[in-house]
mmCIF file of C-alpha atoms and ligand atoms in Angstrom:
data_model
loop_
_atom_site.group_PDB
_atom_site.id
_atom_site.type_symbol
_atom_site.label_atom_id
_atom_site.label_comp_id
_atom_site.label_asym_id
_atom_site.label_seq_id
_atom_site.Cartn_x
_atom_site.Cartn_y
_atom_site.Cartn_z
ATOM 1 C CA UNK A 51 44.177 -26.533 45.591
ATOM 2 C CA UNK A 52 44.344 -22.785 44.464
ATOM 3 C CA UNK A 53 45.154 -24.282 40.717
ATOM 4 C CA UNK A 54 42.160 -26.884 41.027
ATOM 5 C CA UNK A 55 39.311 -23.811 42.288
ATOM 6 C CA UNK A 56 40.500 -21.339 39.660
ATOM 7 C CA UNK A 57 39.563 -24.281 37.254
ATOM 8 C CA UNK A 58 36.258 -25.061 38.625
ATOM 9 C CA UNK A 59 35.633 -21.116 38.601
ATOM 10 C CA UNK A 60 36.659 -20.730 34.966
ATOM 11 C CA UNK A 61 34.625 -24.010 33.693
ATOM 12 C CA UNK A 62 31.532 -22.446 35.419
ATOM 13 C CA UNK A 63 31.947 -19.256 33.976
ATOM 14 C CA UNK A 64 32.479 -20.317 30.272
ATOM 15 C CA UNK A 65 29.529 -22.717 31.413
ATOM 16 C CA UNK A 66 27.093 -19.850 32.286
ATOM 17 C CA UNK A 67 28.031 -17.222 29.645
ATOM 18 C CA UNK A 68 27.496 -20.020 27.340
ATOM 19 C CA UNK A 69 24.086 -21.104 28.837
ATOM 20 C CA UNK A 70 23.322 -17.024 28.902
ATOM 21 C CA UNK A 71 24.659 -16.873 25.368
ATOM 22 C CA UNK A 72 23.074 -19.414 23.081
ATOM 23 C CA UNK A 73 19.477 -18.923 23.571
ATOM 24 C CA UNK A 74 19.795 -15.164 22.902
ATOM 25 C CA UNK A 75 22.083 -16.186 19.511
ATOM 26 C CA UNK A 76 18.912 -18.383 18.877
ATOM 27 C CA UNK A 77 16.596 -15.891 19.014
ATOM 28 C CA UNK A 78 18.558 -13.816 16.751
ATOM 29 C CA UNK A 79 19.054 -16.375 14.082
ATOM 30 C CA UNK A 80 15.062 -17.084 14.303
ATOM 31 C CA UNK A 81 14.708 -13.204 13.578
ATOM 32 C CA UNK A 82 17.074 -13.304 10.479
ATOM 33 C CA UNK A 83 15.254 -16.633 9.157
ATOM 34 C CA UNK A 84 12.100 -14.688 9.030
ATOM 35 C CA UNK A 85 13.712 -11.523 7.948
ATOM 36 C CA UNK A 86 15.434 -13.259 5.227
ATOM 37 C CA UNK A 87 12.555 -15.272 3.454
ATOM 38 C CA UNK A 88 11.107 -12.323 2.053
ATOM 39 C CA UNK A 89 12.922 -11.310 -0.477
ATOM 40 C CA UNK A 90 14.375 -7.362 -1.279
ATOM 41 C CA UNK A 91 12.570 -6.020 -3.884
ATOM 42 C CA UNK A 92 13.758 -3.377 -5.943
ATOM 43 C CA UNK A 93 11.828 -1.810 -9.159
ATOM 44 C CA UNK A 94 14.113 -0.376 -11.910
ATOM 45 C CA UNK A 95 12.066 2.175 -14.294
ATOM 46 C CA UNK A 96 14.861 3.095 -17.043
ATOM 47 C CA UNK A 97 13.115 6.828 -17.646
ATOM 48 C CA UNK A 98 11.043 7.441 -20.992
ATOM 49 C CA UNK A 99 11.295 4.959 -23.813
ATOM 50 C CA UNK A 100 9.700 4.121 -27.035
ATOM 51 C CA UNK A 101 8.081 7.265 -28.354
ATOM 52 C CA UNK A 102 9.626 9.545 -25.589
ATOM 53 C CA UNK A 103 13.458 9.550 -26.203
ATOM 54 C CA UNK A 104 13.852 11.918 -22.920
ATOM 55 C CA UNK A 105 16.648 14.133 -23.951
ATOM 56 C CA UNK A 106 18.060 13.341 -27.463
ATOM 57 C CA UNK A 107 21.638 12.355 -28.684
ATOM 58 C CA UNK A 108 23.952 15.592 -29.088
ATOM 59 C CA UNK A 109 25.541 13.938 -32.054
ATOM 60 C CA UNK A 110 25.015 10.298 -34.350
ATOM 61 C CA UNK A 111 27.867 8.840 -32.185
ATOM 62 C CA UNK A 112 25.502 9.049 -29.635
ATOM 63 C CA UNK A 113 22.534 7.615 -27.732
ATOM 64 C CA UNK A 114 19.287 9.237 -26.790
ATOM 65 C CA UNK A 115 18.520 9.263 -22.847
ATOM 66 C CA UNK A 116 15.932 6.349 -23.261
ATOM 67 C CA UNK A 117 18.883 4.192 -24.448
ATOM 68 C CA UNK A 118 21.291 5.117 -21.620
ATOM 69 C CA UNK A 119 18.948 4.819 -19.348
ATOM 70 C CA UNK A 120 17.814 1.364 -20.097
ATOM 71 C CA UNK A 121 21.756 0.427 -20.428
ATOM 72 C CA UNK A 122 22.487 1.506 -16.685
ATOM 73 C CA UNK A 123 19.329 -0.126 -15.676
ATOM 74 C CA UNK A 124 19.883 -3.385 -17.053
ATOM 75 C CA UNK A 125 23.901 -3.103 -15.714
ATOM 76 C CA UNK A 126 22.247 -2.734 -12.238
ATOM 77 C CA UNK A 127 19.525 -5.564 -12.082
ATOM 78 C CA UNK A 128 22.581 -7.717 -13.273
ATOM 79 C CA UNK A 129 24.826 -6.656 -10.198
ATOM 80 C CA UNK A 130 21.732 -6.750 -7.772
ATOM 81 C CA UNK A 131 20.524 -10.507 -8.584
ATOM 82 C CA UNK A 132 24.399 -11.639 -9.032
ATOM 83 C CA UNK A 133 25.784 -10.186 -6.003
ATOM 84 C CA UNK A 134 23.047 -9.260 -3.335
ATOM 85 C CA UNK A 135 21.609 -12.406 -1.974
ATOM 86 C CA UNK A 136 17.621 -12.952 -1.815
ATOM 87 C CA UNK A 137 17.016 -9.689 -4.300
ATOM 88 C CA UNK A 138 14.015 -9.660 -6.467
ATOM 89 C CA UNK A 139 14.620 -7.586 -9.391
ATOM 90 C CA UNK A 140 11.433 -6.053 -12.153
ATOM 91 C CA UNK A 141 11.968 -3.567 -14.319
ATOM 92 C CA UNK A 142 8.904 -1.243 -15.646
ATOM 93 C CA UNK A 143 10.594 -1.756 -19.378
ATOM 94 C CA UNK A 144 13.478 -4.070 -20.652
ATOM 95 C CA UNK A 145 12.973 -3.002 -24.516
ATOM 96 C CA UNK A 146 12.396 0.369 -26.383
ATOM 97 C CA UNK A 147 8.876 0.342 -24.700
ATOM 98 C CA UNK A 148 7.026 3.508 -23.406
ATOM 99 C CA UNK A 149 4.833 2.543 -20.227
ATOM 100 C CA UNK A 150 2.714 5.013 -19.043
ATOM 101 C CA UNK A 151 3.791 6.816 -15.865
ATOM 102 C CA UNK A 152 0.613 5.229 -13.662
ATOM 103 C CA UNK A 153 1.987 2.032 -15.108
ATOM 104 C CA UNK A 154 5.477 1.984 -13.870
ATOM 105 C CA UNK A 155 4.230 2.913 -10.565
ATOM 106 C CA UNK A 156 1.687 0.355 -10.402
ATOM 107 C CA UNK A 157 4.433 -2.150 -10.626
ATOM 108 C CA UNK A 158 5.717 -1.400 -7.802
ATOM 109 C CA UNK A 159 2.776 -1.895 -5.980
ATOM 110 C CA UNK A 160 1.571 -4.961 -7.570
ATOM 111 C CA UNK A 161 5.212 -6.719 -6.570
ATOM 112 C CA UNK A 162 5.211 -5.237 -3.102
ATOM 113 C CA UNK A 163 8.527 -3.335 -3.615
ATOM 114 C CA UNK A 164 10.811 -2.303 -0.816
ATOM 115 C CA UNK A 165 12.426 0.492 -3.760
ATOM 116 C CA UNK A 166 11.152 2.234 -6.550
ATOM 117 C CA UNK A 167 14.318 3.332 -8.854
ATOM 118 C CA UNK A 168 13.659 5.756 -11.350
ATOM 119 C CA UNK A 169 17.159 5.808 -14.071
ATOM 120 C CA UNK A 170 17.583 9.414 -15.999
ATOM 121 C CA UNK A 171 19.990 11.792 -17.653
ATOM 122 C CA UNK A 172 20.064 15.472 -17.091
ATOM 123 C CA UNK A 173 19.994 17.888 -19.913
ATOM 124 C CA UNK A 174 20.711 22.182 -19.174
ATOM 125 C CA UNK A 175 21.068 25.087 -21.439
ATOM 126 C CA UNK A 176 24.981 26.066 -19.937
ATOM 127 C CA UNK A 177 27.054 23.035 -21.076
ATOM 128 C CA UNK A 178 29.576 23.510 -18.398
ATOM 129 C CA UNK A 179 27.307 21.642 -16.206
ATOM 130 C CA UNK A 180 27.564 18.315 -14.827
ATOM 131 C CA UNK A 181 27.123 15.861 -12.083
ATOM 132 C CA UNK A 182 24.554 13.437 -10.496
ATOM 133 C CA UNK A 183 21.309 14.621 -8.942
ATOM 134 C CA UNK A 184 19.368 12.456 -6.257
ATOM 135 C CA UNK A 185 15.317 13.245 -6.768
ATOM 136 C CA UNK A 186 12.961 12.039 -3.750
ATOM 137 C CA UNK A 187 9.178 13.400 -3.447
ATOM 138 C CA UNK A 188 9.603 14.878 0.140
ATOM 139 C CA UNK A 189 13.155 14.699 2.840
ATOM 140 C CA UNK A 190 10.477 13.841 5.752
ATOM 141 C CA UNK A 191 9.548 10.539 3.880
ATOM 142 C CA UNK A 192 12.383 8.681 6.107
ATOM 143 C CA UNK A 193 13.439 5.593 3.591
ATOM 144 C CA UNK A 194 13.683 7.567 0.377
ATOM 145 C CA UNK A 195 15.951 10.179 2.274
ATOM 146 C CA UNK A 196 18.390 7.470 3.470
ATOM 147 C CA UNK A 197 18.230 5.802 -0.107
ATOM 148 C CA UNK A 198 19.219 9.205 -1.695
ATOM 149 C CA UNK A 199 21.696 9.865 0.584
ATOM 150 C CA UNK A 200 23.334 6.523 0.287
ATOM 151 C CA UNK A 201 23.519 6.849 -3.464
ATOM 152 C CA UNK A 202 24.778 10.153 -3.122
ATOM 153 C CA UNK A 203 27.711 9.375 -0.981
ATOM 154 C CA UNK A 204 28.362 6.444 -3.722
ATOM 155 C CA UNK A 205 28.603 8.751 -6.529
ATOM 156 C CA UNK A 206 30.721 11.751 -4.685
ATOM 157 C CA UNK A 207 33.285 8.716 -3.247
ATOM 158 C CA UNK A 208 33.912 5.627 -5.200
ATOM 159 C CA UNK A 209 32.264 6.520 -8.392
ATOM 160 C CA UNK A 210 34.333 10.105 -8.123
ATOM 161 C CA UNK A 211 31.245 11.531 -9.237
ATOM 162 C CA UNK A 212 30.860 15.147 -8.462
ATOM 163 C CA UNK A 213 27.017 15.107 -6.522
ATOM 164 C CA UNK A 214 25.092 17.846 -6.812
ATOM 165 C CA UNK A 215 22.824 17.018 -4.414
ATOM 166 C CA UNK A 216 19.442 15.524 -3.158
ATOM 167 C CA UNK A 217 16.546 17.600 -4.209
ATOM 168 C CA UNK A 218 12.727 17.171 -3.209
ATOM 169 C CA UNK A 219 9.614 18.796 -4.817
ATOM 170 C CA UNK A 220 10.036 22.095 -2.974
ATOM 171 C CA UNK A 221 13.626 22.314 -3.709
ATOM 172 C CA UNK A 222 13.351 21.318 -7.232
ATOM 173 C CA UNK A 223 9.550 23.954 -7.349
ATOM 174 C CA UNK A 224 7.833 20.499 -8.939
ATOM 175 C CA UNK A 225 5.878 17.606 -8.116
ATOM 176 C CA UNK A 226 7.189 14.215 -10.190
ATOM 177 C CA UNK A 227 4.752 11.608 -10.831
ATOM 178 C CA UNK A 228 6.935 8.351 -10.616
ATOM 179 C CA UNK A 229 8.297 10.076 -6.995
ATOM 180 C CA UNK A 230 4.543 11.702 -5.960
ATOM 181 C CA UNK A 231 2.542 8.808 -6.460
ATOM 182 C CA UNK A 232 4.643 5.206 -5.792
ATOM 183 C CA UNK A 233 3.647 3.707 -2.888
ATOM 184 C CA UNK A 234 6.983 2.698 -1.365
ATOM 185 C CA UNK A 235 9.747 4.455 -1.257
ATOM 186 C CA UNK A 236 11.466 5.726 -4.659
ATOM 187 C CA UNK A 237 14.452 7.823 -5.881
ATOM 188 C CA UNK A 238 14.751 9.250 -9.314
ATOM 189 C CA UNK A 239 18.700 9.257 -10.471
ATOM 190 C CA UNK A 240 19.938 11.624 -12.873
ATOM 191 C CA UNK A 241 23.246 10.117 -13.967
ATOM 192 C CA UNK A 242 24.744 12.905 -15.388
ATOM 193 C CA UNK A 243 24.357 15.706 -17.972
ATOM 194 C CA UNK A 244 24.008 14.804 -21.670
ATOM 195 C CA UNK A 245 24.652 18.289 -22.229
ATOM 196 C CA UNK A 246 27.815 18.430 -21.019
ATOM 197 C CA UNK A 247 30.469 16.956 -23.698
ATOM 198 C CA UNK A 248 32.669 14.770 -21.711
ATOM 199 C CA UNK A 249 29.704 13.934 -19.577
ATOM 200 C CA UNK A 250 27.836 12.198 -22.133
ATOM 201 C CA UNK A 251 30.918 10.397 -23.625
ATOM 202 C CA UNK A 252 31.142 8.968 -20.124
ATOM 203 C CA UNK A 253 26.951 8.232 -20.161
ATOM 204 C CA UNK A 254 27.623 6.646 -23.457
ATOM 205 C CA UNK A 255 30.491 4.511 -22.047
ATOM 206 C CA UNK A 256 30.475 1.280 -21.108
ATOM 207 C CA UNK A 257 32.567 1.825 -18.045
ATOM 208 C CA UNK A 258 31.096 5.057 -17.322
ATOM 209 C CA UNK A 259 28.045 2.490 -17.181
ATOM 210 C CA UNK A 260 28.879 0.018 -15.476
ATOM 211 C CA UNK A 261 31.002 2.696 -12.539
ATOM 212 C CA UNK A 262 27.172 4.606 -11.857
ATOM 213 C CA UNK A 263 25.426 1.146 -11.687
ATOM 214 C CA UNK A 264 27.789 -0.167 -9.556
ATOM 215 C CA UNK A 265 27.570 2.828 -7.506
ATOM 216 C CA UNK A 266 23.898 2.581 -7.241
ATOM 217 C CA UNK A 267 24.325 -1.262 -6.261
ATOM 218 C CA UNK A 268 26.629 -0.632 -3.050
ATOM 219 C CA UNK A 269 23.925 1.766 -1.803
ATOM 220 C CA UNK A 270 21.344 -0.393 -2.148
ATOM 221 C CA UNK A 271 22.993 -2.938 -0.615
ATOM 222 C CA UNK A 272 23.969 -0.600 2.459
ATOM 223 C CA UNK A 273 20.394 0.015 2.447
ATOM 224 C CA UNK A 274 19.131 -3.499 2.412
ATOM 225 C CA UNK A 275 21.515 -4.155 5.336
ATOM 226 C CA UNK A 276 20.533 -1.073 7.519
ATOM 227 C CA UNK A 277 17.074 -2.234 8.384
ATOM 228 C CA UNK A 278 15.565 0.943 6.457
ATOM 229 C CA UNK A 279 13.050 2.853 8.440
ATOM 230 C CA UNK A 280 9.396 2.284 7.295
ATOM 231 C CA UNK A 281 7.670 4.924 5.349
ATOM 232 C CA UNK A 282 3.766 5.273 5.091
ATOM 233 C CA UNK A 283 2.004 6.362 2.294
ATOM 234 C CA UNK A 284 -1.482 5.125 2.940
ATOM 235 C CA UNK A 285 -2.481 8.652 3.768
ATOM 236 C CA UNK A 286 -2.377 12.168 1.829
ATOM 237 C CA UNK A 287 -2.531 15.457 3.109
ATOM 238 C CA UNK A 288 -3.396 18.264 0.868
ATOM 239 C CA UNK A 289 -3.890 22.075 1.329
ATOM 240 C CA UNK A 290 -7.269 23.538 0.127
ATOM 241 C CA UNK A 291 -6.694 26.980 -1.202
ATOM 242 C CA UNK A 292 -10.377 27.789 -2.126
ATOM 243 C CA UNK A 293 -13.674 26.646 -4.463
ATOM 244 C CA UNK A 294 -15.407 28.443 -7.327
ATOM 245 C CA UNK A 295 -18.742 29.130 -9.288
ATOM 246 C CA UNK A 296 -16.501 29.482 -12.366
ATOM 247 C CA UNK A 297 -13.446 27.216 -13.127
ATOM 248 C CA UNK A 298 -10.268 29.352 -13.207
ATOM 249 C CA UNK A 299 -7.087 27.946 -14.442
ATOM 250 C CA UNK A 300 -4.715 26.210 -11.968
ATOM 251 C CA UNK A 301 -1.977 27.851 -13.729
ATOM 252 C CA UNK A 302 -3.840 31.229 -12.940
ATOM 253 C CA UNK A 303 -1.276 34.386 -11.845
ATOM 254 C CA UNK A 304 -3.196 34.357 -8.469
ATOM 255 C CA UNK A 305 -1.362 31.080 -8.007
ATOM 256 C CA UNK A 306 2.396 31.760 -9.209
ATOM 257 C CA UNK A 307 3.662 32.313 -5.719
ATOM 258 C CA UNK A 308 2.741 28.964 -4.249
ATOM 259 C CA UNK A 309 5.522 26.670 -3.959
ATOM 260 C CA UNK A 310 3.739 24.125 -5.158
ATOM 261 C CA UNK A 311 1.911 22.888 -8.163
ATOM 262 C CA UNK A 312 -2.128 23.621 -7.521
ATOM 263 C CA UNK A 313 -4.601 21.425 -9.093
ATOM 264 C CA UNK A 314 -8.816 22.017 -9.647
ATOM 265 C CA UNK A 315 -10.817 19.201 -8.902
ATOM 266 C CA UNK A 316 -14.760 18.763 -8.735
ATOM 267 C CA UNK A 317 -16.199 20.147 -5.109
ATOM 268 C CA UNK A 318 -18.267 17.294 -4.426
ATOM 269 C CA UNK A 319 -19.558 19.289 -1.438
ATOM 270 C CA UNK A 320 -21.172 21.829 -2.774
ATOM 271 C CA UNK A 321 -23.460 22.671 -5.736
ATOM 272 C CA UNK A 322 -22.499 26.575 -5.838
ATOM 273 C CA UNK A 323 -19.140 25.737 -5.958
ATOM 274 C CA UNK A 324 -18.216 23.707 -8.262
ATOM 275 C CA UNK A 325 -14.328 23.803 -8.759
ATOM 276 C CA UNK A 326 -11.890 23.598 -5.992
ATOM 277 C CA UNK A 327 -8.468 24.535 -6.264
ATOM 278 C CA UNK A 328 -5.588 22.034 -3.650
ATOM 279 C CA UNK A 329 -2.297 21.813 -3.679
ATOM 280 C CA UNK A 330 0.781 19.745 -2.027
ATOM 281 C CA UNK A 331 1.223 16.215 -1.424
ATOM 282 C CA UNK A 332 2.108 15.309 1.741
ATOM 283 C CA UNK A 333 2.777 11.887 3.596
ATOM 284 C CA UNK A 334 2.964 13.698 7.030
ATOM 285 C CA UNK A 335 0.553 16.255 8.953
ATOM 286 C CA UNK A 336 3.782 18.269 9.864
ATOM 287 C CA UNK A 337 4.476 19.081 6.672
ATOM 288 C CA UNK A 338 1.125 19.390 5.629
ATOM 289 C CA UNK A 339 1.017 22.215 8.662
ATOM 290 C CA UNK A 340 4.109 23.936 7.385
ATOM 291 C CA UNK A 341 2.921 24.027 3.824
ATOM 292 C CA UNK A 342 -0.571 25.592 5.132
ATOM 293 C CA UNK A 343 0.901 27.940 6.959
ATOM 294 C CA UNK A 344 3.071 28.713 3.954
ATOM 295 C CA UNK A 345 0.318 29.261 1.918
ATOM 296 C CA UNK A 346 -1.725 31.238 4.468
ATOM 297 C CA UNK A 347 0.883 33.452 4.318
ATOM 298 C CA UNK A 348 0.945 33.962 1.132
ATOM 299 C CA UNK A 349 -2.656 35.527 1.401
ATOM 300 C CA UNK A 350 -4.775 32.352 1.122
ATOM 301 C CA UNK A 351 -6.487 33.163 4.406
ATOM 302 C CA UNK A 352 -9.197 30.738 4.013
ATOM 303 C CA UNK A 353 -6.841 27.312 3.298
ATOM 304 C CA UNK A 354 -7.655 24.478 5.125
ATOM 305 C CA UNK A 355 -6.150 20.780 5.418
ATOM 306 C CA UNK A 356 -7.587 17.930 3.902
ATOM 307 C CA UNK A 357 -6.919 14.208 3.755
ATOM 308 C CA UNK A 358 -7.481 11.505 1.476
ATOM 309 C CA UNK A 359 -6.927 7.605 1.115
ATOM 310 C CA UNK A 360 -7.589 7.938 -2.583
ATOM 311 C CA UNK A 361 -4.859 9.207 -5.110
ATOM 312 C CA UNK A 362 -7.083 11.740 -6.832
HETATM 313 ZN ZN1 ZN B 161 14.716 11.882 -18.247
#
């Protein structure tokens, strides 16, 4: 009797956790159908190109950046559309090409990317330099950050890379266009410094190559598996620093303090003052706040926020 109950209890146990159990593991495998039918999209823009050799060969046995840069580019969109299932690959130039910069980030609007990847190599004065940079336009744009980070981690473990870090436009004291103005969310890779001898025999090698694309493939593959937080671009903050009769030149002394670059643009709103002077390029209103306070400080008592839709 006490054998025959335990077995009724058991059956209706496993009978109930497996009633409670398969609708939910339905649900889940509806979610990852629809997931799973759009595809990942990734961008590759090998940097300069054509008429722009970015940083040039340090000797014939050599390649200019533009070269190297197309070489770890193409080694990547190989791994990504062998290896990581449902990946859509373009790249903004697969020949010694030179597309404009508004061009290669149009193309990753016009294909709906989920990742904009710029491909470099560094170049400094001090040859004793080296490592990887990660570039992203600002560390409260969520998606980029995690992207950058990912690489990084790539680079300073597996690849045995030494990392020098992720840098954004306040860090670095510069806006980059690619980074600034792509609509989705975009890192720009230095793969190492050409400057640096033994550096850019490794750039120039195939297996030094094929280890950074590699490297760069595992992150994005962590990435595409981590359900990356969205990022929204649609709006821009900027910070107004003043207007003029007369146009004075952004790169005026009055503005050398400002952490960031300042631009003049037509004052639509007024017909005194013709020229007004913004700066920053914000996807959030808390950094926009923190940037305007910055620059309040700095003596621009007057700056205001504004917001735009358009990229002027
Ligand atoms: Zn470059």
């Amino acid at each position: 009797m006490r054998a025959s109950s335990t077995f009724v209890y058991r059956f209706l146990l496993i009978f109930w956790s497996l009633a409670l159990y398969y609708p939910t593991v339905g649900q889940k495998n509806q979610g990852k159908k629809t997931q799973s039918t759009k595809p990942f999209i990734v961008v590759i823009d090998p940097g300069h190109g054509g008429k722009d050799p970015g940083r040039e060969r340090g000797s014939k046995k050599m390649k200019h950046e533009k070269h190297l840069n197309l070489a770890v580019s193409k080694k990547l969109g190989a791994y990504l559309k062998k290896h990581l299932p449902n990946t859509k690959v373009y790249y903004t130039r697969t020949k010694d090409t030179y597309p404009t910069y508004e061009e290669r980030v149009a193309l990753a609007a016009e294909t709906n990317a989920d990742v904009f990847l710029s491909i470099h190599c560094n170049s400094v004065e001090n040859t004793k330099v080296r490592g990887t940079e990660l570039h992203i336009h600002s560390f409260d744009l969520p998606a980029s950050r995690l992207l950058a980070k990912l690489i990084s981690k790539e680079f300073r473990t597996r690849a045995g890379r030494k990392s020098r870090g992720i840098f954004d436009a306040v860090k670095r004291q510069r806006n980059l266009f690619v980074l600034q103005h792509a609509k989705v969310p975009s890192v720009l890779v230095e793969c190492g410094y050409m400057t640096n001898p033994k550096e850019e025999e490794y750039l120039n090698s195939d297996y030094g190559q094929s280890i950074i694309a590699s490297a760069i493939f595992r992150a994005l593959r962590t990435y595409k598996n981590s359900n990356p937080p969205k990022e929204n671009r649609d709006r821009v903050y900027r910070v107004q620093l003043m207007a003029t009769q007369k146009p004075i030149s952004p790169q005026s002394k009055r503005f050398d303090k400002l952490p960031k670059e300042v631009k003049r643009l037509p004052n639509k709103s007024s017909k005194k003052y013709k020229y007004r002077y913004v700066t920053g390029w914000e996807y959030t209103l808390k950094e926009a706040r923190q940037l305007l306070t910055q620059v309040q400080d700095l003596g621009f008592k007057d700056a205001f926020l504004i917001s735009t839709k358009d990229s002027e």
